[in-house]
Amino acid sequence: MSNPSCQQTVVVKNEKGLHLRPAELVARLAMQFDSTVMVTKDDQSADCKNMLSVLTLGAVQGTQLGLSAEGSDAAEALSAVAELFDQGFHELDSE
């Protein structure tokens, strides 16, 4: 039996892009789930549980990224991480 998987496209909404603080938020959130959550920009993929790996994507405001999750709680993990992107990493109100 294979693990459930799902995918979604998200956009970096906050002005400063995917910098250190958002990358940490993504990693902390992703680590709460058993599933593997990956974020992809063009042909480069990063494990969402690895903050430094997420930072290497260099995603600026307006960048479209692919999210994918695979594992027993893939849908929940993908939804949670996508919501964090949608909320602009809680930085939209302070900009």
CSV table of C-alpha atoms in Angstrom, one decimal:
chain,number,residue,atom,x,y,z
A,1,MET,CA,0.0,0.0,0.0
A,2,SER,CA,1.4,3.4,-1.0
A,3,ASN,CA,1.4,6.5,1.1
A,4,PRO,CA,-1.1,9.2,0.3
A,5,SER,CA,0.4,12.2,-1.6
A,6,CYS,CA,-0.9,15.6,-2.7
A,7,GLN,CA,0.3,18.7,-4.4
A,8,GLN,CA,-0.6,22.4,-4.5
A,9,THR,CA,0.8,25.6,-5.9
A,10,VAL,CA,1.5,28.5,-3.6
A,11,VAL,CA,2.7,32.1,-4.0
A,12,VAL,CA,5.1,34.0,-1.8
A,13,LYS,CA,3.0,37.0,-0.7
A,14,ASN,CA,5.1,38.8,1.8
A,15,GLU,CA,7.3,41.7,0.7
A,16,LYS,CA,10.6,40.3,1.9
A,17,GLY,CA,10.1,36.8,0.4
A,18,LEU,CA,11.1,33.5,1.8
A,19,HIS,CA,13.8,34.8,4.2
A,20,LEU,CA,15.1,33.3,7.4
A,21,ARG,CA,12.0,33.8,9.6
A,22,PRO,CA,9.5,32.4,7.2
A,23,ALA,CA,11.8,29.5,6.4
A,24,GLU,CA,12.0,28.7,10.1
A,25,LEU,CA,8.2,28.8,10.4
A,26,VAL,CA,7.9,26.4,7.5
A,27,ALA,CA,10.4,24.0,9.0
A,28,ARG,CA,8.8,24.1,12.4
A,29,LEU,CA,5.4,23.5,11.0
A,30,ALA,CA,6.5,20.7,8.6
A,31,MET,CA,8.2,18.9,11.5
A,32,GLN,CA,4.9,18.5,13.3
A,33,PHE,CA,3.8,16.0,10.6
A,34,ASP,CA,5.1,12.6,9.8
A,35,SER,CA,4.8,13.2,6.1
A,36,THR,CA,7.6,14.5,3.9
A,37,VAL,CA,6.7,17.9,2.6
A,38,MET,CA,8.7,19.4,-0.3
A,39,VAL,CA,8.7,22.8,-1.9
A,40,THR,CA,9.8,23.3,-5.5
A,41,LYS,CA,10.9,26.3,-7.4
A,42,ASP,CA,11.6,25.6,-11.1
A,43,ASP,CA,13.8,22.5,-11.0
A,44,GLN,CA,15.0,22.9,-7.5
A,45,SER,CA,13.3,21.1,-4.6
A,46,ALA,CA,13.8,21.6,-0.8
A,47,ASP,CA,12.6,19.5,2.2
A,48,CYS,CA,10.3,21.8,4.2
A,49,LYS,CA,11.7,20.3,7.4
A,50,ASN,CA,15.2,21.7,6.5
A,51,MET,CA,15.2,25.5,7.0
A,52,LEU,CA,18.5,26.0,5.2
A,53,SER,CA,17.3,24.0,2.2
A,54,VAL,CA,14.2,26.1,2.0
A,55,LEU,CA,16.3,29.3,2.1
A,56,THR,CA,18.3,28.1,-0.9
A,57,LEU,CA,15.3,28.5,-3.1
A,58,GLY,CA,15.7,32.3,-3.0
A,59,ALA,CA,12.0,32.8,-3.4
A,60,VAL,CA,11.0,36.5,-3.6
A,61,GLN,CA,7.6,38.1,-3.4
A,62,GLY,CA,5.4,36.8,-6.2
A,63,THR,CA,7.3,33.6,-6.8
A,64,GLN,CA,5.1,30.6,-7.5
A,65,LEU,CA,6.2,27.4,-5.7
A,66,GLY,CA,5.0,23.9,-5.9
A,67,LEU,CA,4.2,22.1,-2.6
A,68,SER,CA,4.0,18.4,-2.3
A,69,ALA,CA,3.5,16.0,0.6
A,70,GLU,CA,3.7,12.3,0.9
A,71,GLY,CA,2.9,10.2,4.0
A,72,SER,CA,0.1,9.2,6.3
A,73,ASP,CA,-0.9,12.8,7.1
A,74,ALA,CA,0.0,14.3,3.7
A,75,ALA,CA,-3.3,16.2,3.3
A,76,GLU,CA,-3.1,17.8,6.7
A,77,ALA,CA,0.6,18.7,6.3
A,78,LEU,CA,0.1,20.3,2.9
A,79,SER,CA,-2.9,22.2,4.0
A,80,ALA,CA,-1.1,23.6,7.0
A,81,VAL,CA,2.1,24.7,5.1
A,82,ALA,CA,0.0,26.1,2.2
A,83,GLU,CA,-2.0,28.2,4.8
A,84,LEU,CA,1.2,29.6,6.2
A,85,PHE,CA,2.2,30.8,2.7
A,86,ASP,CA,-1.3,32.2,2.1
A,87,GLN,CA,-1.0,34.2,5.3
A,88,GLY,CA,2.3,35.6,4.1
A,89,PHE,CA,4.1,34.1,7.1
A,90,HIS,CA,2.1,36.5,9.4
A,91,GLU,CA,4.0,39.4,7.9
A,92,LEU,CA,1.3,40.9,5.7
A,93,ASP,CA,-0.1,43.1,8.5
A,94,SER,CA,3.2,44.5,9.4
A,95,GLU,CA,4.2,45.6,5.9
